[in-house]
CSV table of N, CA and C in Angstrom, one decimal:
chain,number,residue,atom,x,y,z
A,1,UNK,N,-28.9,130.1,79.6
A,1,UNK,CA,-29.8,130.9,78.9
A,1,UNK,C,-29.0,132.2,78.5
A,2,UNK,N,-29.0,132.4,77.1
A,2,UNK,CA,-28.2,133.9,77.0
A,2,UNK,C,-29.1,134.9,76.6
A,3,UNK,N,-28.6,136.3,76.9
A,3,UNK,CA,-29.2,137.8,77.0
A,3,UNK,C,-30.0,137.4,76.3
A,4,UNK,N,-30.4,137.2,75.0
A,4,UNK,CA,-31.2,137.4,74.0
A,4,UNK,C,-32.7,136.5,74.7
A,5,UNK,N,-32.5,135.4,75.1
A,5,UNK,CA,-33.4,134.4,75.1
A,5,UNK,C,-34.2,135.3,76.3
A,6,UNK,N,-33.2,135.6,77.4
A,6,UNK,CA,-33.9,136.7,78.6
A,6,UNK,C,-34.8,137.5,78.4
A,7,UNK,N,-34.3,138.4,77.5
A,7,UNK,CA,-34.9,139.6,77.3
A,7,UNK,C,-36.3,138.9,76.1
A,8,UNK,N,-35.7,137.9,75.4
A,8,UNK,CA,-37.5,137.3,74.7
A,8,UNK,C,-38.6,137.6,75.8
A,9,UNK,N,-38.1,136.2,76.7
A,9,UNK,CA,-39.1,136.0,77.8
A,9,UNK,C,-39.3,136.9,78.5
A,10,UNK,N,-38.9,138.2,78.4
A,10,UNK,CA,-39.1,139.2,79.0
A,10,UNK,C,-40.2,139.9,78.5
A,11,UNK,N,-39.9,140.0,77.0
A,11,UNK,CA,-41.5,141.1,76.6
A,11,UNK,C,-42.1,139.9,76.2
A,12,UNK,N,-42.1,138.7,76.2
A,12,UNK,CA,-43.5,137.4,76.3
A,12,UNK,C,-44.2,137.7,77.8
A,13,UNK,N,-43.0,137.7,78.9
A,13,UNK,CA,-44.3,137.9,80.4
A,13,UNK,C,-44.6,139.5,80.3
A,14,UNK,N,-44.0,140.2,79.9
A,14,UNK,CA,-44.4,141.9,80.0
A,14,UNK,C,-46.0,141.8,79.3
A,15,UNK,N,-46.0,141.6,77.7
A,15,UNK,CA,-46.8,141.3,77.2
A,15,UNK,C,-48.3,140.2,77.5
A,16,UNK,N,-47.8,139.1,77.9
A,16,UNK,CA,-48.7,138.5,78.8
A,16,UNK,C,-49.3,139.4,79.9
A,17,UNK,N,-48.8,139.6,80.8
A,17,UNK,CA,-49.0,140.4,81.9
A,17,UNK,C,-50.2,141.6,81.7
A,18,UNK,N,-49.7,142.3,80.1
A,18,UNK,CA,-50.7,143.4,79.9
A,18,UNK,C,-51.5,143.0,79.1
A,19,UNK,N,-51.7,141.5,79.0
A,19,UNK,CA,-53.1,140.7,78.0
A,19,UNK,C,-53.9,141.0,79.3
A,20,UNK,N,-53.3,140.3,80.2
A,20,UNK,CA,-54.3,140.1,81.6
A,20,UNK,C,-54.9,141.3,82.1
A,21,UNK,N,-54.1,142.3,82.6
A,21,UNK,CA,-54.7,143.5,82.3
A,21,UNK,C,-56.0,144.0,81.9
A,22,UNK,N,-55.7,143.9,80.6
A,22,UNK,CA,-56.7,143.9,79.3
A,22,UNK,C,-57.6,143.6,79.4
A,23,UNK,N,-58.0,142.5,79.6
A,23,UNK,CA,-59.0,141.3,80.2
A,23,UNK,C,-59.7,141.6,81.4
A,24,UNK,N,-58.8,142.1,82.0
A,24,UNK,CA,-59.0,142.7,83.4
A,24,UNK,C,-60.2,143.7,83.0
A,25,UNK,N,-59.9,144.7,82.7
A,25,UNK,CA,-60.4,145.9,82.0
A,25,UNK,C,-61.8,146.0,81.5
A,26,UNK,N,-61.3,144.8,80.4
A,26,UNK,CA,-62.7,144.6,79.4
A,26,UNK,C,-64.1,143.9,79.8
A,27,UNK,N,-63.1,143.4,81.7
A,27,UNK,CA,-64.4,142.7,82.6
A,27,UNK,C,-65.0,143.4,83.2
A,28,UNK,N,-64.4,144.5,83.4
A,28,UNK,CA,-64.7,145.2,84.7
A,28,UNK,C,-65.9,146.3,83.5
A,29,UNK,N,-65.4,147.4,82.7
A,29,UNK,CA,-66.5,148.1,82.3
A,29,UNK,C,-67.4,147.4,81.4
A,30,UNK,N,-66.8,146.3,80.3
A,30,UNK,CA,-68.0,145.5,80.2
A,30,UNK,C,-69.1,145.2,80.6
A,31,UNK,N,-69.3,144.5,81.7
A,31,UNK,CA,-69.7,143.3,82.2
A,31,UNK,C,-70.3,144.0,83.4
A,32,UNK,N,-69.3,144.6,84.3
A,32,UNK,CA,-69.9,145.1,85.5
A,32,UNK,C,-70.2,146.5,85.2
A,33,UNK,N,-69.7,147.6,84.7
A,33,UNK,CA,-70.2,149.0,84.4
A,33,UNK,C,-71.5,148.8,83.2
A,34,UNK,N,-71.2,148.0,82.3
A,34,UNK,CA,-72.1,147.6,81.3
A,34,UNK,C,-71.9,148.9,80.3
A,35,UNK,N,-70.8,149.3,79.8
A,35,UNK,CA,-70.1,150.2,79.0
A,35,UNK,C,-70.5,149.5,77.7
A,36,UNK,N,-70.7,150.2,76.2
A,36,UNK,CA,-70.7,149.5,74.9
A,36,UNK,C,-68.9,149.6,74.5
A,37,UNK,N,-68.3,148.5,73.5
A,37,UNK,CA,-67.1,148.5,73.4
A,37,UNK,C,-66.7,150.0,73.7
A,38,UNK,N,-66.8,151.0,72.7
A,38,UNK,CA,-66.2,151.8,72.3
A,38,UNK,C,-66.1,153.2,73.4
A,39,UNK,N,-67.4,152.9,74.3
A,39,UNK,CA,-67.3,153.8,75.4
A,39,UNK,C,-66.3,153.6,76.3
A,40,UNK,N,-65.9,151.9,76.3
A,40,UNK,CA,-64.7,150.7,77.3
A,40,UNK,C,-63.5,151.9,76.9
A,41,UNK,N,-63.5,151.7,75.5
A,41,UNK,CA,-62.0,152.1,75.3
A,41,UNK,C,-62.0,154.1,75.3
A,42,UNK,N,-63.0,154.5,75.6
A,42,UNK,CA,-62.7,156.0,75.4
A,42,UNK,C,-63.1,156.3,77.1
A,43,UNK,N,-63.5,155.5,78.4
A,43,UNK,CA,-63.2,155.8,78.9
A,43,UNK,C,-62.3,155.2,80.1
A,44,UNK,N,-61.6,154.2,79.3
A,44,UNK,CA,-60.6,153.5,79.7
A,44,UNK,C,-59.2,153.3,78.9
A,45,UNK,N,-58.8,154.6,78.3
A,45,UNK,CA,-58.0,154.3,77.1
A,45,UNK,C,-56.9,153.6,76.9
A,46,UNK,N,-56.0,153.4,78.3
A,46,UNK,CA,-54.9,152.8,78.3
A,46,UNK,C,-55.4,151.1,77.8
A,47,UNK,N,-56.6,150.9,78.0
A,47,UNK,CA,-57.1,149.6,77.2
A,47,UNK,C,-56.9,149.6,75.7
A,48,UNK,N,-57.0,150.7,75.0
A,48,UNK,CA,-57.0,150.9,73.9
A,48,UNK,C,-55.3,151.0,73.2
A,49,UNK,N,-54.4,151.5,74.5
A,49,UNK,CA,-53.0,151.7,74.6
A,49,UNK,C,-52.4,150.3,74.6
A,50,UNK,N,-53.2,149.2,75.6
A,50,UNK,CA,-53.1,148.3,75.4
A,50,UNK,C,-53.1,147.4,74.0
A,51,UNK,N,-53.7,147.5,73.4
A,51,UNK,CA,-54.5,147.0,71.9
A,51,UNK,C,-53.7,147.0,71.0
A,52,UNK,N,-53.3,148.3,70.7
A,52,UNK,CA,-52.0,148.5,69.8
A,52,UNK,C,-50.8,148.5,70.6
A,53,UNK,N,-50.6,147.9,71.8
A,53,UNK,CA,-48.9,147.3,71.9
A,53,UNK,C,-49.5,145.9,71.7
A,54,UNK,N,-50.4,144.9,71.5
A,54,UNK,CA,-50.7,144.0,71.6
A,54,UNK,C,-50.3,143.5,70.1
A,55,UNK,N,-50.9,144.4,69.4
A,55,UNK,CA,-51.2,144.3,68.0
A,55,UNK,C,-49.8,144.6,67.4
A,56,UNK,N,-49.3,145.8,68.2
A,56,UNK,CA,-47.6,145.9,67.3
A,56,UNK,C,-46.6,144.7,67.8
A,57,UNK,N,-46.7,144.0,68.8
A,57,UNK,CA,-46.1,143.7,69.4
A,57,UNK,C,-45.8,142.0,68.6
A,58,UNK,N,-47.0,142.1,68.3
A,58,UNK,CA,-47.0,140.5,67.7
A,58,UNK,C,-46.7,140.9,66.0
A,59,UNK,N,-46.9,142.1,65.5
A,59,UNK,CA,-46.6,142.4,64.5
A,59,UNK,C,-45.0,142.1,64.3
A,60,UNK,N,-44.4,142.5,65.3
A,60,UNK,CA,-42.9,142.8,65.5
A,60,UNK,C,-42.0,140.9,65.5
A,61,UNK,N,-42.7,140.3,66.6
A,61,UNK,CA,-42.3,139.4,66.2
A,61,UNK,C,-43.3,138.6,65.5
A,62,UNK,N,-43.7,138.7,64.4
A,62,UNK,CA,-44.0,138.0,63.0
A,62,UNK,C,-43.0,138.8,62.1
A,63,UNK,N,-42.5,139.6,62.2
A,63,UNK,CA,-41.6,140.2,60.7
A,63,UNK,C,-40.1,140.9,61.0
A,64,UNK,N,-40.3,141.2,62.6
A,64,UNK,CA,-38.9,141.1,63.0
A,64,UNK,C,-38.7,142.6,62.8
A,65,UNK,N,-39.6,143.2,62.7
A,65,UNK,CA,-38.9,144.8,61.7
A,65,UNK,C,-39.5,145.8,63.0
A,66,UNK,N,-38.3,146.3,63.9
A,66,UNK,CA,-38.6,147.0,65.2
A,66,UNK,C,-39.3,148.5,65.2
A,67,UNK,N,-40.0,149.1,63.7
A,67,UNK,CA,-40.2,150.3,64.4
A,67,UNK,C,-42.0,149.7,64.7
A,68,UNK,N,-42.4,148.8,64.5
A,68,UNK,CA,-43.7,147.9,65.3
A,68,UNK,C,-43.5,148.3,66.5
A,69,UNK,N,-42.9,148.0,67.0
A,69,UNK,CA,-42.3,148.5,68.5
A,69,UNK,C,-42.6,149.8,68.9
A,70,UNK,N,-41.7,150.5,67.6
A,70,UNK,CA,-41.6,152.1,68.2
A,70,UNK,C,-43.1,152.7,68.2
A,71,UNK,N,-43.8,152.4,66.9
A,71,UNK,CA,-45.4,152.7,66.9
A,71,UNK,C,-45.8,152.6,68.2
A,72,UNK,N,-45.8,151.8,69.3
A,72,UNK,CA,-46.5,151.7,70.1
A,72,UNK,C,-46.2,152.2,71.1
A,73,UNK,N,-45.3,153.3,71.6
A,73,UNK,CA,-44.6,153.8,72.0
A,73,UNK,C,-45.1,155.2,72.5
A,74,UNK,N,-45.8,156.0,71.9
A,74,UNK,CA,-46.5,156.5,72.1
A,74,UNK,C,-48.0,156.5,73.0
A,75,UNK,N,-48.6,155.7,72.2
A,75,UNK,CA,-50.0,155.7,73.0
A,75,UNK,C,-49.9,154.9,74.3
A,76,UNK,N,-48.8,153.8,75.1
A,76,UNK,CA,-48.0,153.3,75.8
A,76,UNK,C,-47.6,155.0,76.8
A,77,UNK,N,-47.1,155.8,76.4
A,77,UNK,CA,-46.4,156.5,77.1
A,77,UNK,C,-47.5,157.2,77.5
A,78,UNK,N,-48.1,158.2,76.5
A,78,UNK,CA,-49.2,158.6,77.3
A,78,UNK,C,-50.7,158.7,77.9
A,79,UNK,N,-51.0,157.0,77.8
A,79,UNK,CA,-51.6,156.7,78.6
A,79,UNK,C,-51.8,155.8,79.5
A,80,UNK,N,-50.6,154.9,79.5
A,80,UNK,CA,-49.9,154.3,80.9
A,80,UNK,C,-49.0,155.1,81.7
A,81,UNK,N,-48.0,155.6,81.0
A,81,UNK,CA,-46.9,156.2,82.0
A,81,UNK,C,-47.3,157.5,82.8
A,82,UNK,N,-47.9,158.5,81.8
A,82,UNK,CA,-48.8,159.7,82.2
A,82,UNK,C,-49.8,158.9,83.2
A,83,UNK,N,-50.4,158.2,83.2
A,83,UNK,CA,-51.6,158.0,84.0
A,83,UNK,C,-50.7,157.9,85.3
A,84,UNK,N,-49.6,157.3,85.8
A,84,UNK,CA,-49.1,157.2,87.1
A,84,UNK,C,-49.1,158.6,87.4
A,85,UNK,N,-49.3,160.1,87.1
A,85,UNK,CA,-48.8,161.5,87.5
A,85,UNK,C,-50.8,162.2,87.6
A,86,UNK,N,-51.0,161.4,86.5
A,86,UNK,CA,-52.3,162.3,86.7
A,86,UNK,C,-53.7,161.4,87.3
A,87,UNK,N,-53.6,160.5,87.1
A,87,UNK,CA,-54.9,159.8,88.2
A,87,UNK,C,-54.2,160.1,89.7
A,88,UNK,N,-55.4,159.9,90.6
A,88,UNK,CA,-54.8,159.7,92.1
A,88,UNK,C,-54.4,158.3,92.5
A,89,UNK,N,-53.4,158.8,93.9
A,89,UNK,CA,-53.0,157.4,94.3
A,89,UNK,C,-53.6,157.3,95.3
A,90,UNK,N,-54.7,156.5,94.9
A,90,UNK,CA,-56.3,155.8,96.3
A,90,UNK,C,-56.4,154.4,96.1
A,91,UNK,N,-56.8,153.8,97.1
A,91,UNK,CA,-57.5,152.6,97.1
A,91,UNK,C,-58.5,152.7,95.7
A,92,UNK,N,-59.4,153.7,95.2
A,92,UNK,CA,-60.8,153.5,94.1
A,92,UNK,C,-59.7,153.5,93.0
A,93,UNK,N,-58.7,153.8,92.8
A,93,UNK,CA,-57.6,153.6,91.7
A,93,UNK,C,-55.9,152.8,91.5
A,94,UNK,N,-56.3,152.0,92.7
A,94,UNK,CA,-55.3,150.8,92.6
A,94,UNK,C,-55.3,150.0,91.2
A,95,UNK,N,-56.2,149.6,90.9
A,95,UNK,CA,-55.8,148.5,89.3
A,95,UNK,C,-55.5,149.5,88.7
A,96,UNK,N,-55.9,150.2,88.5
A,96,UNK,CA,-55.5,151.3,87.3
A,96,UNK,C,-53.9,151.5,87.3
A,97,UNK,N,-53.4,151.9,88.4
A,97,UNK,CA,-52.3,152.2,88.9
A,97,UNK,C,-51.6,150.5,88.4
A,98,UNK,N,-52.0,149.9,88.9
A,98,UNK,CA,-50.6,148.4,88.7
A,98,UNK,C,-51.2,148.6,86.9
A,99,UNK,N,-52.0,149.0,86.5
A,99,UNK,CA,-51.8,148.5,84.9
A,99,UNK,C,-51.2,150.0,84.5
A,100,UNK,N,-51.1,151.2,85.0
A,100,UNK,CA,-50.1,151.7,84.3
A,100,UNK,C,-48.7,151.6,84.7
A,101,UNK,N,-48.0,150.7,85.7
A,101,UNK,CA,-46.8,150.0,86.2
A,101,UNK,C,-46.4,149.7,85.2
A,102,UNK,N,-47.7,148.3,84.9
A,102,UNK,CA,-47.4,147.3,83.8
A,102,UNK,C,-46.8,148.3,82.4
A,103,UNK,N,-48.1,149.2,81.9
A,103,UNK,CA,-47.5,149.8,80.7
A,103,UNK,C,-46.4,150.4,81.1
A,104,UNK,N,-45.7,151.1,81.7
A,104,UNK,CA,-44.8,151.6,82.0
A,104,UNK,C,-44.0,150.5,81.7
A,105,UNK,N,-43.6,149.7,82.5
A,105,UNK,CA,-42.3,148.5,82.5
A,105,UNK,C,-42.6,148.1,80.8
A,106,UNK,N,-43.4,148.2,79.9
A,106,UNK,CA,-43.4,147.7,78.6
A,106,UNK,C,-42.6,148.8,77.8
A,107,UNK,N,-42.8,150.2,78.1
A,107,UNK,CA,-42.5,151.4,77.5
A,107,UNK,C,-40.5,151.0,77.8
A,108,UNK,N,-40.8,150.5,79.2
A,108,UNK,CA,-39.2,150.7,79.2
A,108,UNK,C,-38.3,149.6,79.1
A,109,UNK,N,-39.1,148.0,78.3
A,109,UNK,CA,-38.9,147.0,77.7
A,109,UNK,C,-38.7,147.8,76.2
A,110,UNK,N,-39.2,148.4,75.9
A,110,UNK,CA,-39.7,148.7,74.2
A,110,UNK,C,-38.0,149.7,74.0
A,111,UNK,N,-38.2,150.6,74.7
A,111,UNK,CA,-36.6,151.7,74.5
A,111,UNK,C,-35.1,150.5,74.7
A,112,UNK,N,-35.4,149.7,75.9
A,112,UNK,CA,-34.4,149.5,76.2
A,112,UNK,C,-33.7,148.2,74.5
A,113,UNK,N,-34.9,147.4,74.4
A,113,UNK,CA,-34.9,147.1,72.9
A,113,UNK,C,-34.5,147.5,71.8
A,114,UNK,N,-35.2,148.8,71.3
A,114,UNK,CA,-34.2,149.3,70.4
A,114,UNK,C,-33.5,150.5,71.1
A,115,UNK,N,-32.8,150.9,71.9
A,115,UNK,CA,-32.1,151.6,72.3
A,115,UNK,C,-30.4,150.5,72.3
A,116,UNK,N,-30.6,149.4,72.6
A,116,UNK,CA,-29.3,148.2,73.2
A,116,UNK,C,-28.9,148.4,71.6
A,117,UNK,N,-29.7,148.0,70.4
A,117,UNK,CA,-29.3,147.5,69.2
A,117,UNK,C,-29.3,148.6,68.6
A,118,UNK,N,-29.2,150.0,69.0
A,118,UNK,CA,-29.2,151.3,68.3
A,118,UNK,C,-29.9,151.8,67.1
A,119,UNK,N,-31.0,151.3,67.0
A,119,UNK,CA,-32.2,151.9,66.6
A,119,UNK,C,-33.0,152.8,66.4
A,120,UNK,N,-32.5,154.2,66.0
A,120,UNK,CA,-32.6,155.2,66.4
A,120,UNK,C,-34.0,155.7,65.1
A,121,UNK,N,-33.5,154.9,64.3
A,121,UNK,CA,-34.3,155.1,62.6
A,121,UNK,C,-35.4,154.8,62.9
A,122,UNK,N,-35.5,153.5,63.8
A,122,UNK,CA,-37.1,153.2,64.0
A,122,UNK,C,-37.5,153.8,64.7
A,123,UNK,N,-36.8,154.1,66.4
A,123,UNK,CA,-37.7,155.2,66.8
A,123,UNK,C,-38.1,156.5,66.3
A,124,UNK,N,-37.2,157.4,66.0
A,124,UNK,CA,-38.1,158.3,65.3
A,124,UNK,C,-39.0,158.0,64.2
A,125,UNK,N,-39.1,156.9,63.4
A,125,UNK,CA,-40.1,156.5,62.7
A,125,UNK,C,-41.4,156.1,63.4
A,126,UNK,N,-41.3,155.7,64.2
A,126,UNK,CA,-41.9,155.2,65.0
A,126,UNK,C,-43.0,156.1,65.9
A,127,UNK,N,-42.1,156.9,66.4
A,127,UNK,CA,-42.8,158.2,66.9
A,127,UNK,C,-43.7,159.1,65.6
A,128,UNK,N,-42.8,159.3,65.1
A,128,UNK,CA,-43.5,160.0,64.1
A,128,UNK,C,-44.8,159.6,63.8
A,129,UNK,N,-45.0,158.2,63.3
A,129,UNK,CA,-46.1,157.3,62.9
A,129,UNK,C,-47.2,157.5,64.0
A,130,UNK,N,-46.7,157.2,65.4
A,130,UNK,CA,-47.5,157.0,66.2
A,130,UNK,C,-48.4,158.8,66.8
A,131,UNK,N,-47.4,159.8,66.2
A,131,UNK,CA,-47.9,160.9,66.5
A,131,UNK,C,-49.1,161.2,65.5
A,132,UNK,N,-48.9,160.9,64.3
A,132,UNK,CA,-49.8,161.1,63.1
A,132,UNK,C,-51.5,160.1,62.8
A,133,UNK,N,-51.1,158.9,63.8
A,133,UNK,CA,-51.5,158.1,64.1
A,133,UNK,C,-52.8,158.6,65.4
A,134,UNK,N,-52.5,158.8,66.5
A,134,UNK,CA,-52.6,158.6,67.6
A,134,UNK,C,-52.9,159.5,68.3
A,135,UNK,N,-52.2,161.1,67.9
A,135,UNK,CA,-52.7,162.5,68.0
A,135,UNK,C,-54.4,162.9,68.1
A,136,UNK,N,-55.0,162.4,66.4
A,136,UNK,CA,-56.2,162.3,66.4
A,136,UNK,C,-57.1,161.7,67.2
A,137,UNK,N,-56.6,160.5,67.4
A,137,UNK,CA,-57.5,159.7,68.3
A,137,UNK,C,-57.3,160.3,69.3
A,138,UNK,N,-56.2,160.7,70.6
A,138,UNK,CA,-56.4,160.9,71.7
A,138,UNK,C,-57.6,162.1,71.4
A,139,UNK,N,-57.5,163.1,70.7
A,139,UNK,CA,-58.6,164.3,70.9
A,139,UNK,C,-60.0,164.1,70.8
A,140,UNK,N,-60.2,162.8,69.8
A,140,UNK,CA,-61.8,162.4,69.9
A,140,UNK,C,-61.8,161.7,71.2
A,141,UNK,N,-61.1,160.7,71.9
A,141,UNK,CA,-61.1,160.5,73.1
A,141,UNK,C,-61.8,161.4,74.3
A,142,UNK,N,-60.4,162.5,74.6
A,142,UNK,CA,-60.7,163.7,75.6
A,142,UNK,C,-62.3,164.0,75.1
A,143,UNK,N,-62.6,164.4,73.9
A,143,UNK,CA,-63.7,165.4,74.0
A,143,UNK,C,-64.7,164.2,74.5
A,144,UNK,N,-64.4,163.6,73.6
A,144,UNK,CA,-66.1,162.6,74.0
A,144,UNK,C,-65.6,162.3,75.7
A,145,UNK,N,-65.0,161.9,76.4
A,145,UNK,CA,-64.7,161.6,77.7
A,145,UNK,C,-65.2,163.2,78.5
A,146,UNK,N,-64.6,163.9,78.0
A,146,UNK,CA,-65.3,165.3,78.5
A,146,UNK,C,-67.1,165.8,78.6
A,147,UNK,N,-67.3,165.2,76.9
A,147,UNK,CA,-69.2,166.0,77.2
A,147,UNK,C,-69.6,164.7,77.9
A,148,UNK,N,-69.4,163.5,78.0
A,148,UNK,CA,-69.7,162.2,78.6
A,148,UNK,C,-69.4,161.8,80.6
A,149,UNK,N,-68.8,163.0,80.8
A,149,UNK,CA,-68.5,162.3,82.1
A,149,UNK,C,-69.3,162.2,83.3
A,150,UNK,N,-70.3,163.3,83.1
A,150,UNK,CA,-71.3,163.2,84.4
A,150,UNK,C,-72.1,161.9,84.2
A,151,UNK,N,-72.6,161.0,82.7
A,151,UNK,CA,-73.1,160.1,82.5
A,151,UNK,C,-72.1,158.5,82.9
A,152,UNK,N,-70.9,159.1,82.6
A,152,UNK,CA,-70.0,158.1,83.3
A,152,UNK,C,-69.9,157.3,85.1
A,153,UNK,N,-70.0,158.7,85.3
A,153,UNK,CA,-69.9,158.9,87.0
A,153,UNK,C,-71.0,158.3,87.5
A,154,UNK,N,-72.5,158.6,87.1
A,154,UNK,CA,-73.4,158.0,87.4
A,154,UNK,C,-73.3,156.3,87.6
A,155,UNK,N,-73.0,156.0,85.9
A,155,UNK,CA,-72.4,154.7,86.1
A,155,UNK,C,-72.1,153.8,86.6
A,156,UNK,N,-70.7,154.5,87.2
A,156,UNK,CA,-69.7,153.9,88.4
A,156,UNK,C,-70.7,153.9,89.6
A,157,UNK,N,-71.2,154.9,90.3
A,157,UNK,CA,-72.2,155.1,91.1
A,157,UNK,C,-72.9,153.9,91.5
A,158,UNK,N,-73.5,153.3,90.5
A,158,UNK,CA,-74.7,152.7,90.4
A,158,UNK,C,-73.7,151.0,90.6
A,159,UNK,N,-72.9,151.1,90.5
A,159,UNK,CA,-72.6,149.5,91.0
A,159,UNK,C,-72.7,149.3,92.0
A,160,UNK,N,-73.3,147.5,92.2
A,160,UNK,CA,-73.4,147.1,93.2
A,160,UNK,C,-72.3,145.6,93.8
């Protein structure tokens, strides 16, 4: 098996791994919190971080053109990788914690990708995109997560 075919199967299980995640996610405040979609992803956003590496990711391999990649790079970083510094590290935030691992190990599949093949065009395009992109959204996020959280908390509370 040579480097190339490795490193495939590498962002195929990375990827996989953070489908499962995902799933994970979409069971738990769906289903058991009884969250409506859009409340899942605003107050679970690394789901949403999820979504668009999911979506860039298969973008990238349908057309081969890596700043797909870089796009997702962003919302990947700060809200998987950041989540390891700013959630606590407790038993009530264990999954959270292995799925920002997961994003994390993706973030540093995604650089080391176009970083090896010196791609430097796409990532700052990429960044760029994802800042112009992705800026907005995080701030409707925060606020609605903000006036929303005592009704959240209750929520969580209330499981049985």
């Amino acid at each position: 098996m040579n480097f190339n075919n490795k490193n495939q199967i590498t962002g195929y299980l990375l990827a996989g791994v953070m489908l499962l995640a995902l799933l994970n996610s979409a069971y738990f405040f769906l289903s058991i919190v009884k969250l409506g979609f859009f409340e899942w992803l605003a107050f679970n956003a690394c789901s949403l971080s999820i979504i668009v590496y999911l979506v860039c990711f298969i973008c990238f391999k349908i057309t081969k053109k890596d700043l797909f990649l870089a796009v997702a790079l962003l919302p990947q970083y700060f809200y998987g990788t950041m989540g390891l510094f700013v959630m606590p590290w407790n038993e009530a935030n264990m999954f959270a914690q292995v799925t920002h691992i997961i994003i994390t190990l993706n973030v540093l599949w995604i650089l080391f990708v176009l970083l090896k093949n010196s791609k430097f065009e796409s990532i700052g395009k990429g960044l760029l995109i994802g800042i112009l992109l992705f800026v907005p959204v995080f701030a409707v996020i925060q606020s609605y997560t903000q006036l929303h959280m005592d009704t959240f908390m209750q929520m969580l509370q209330n499981i049985k």
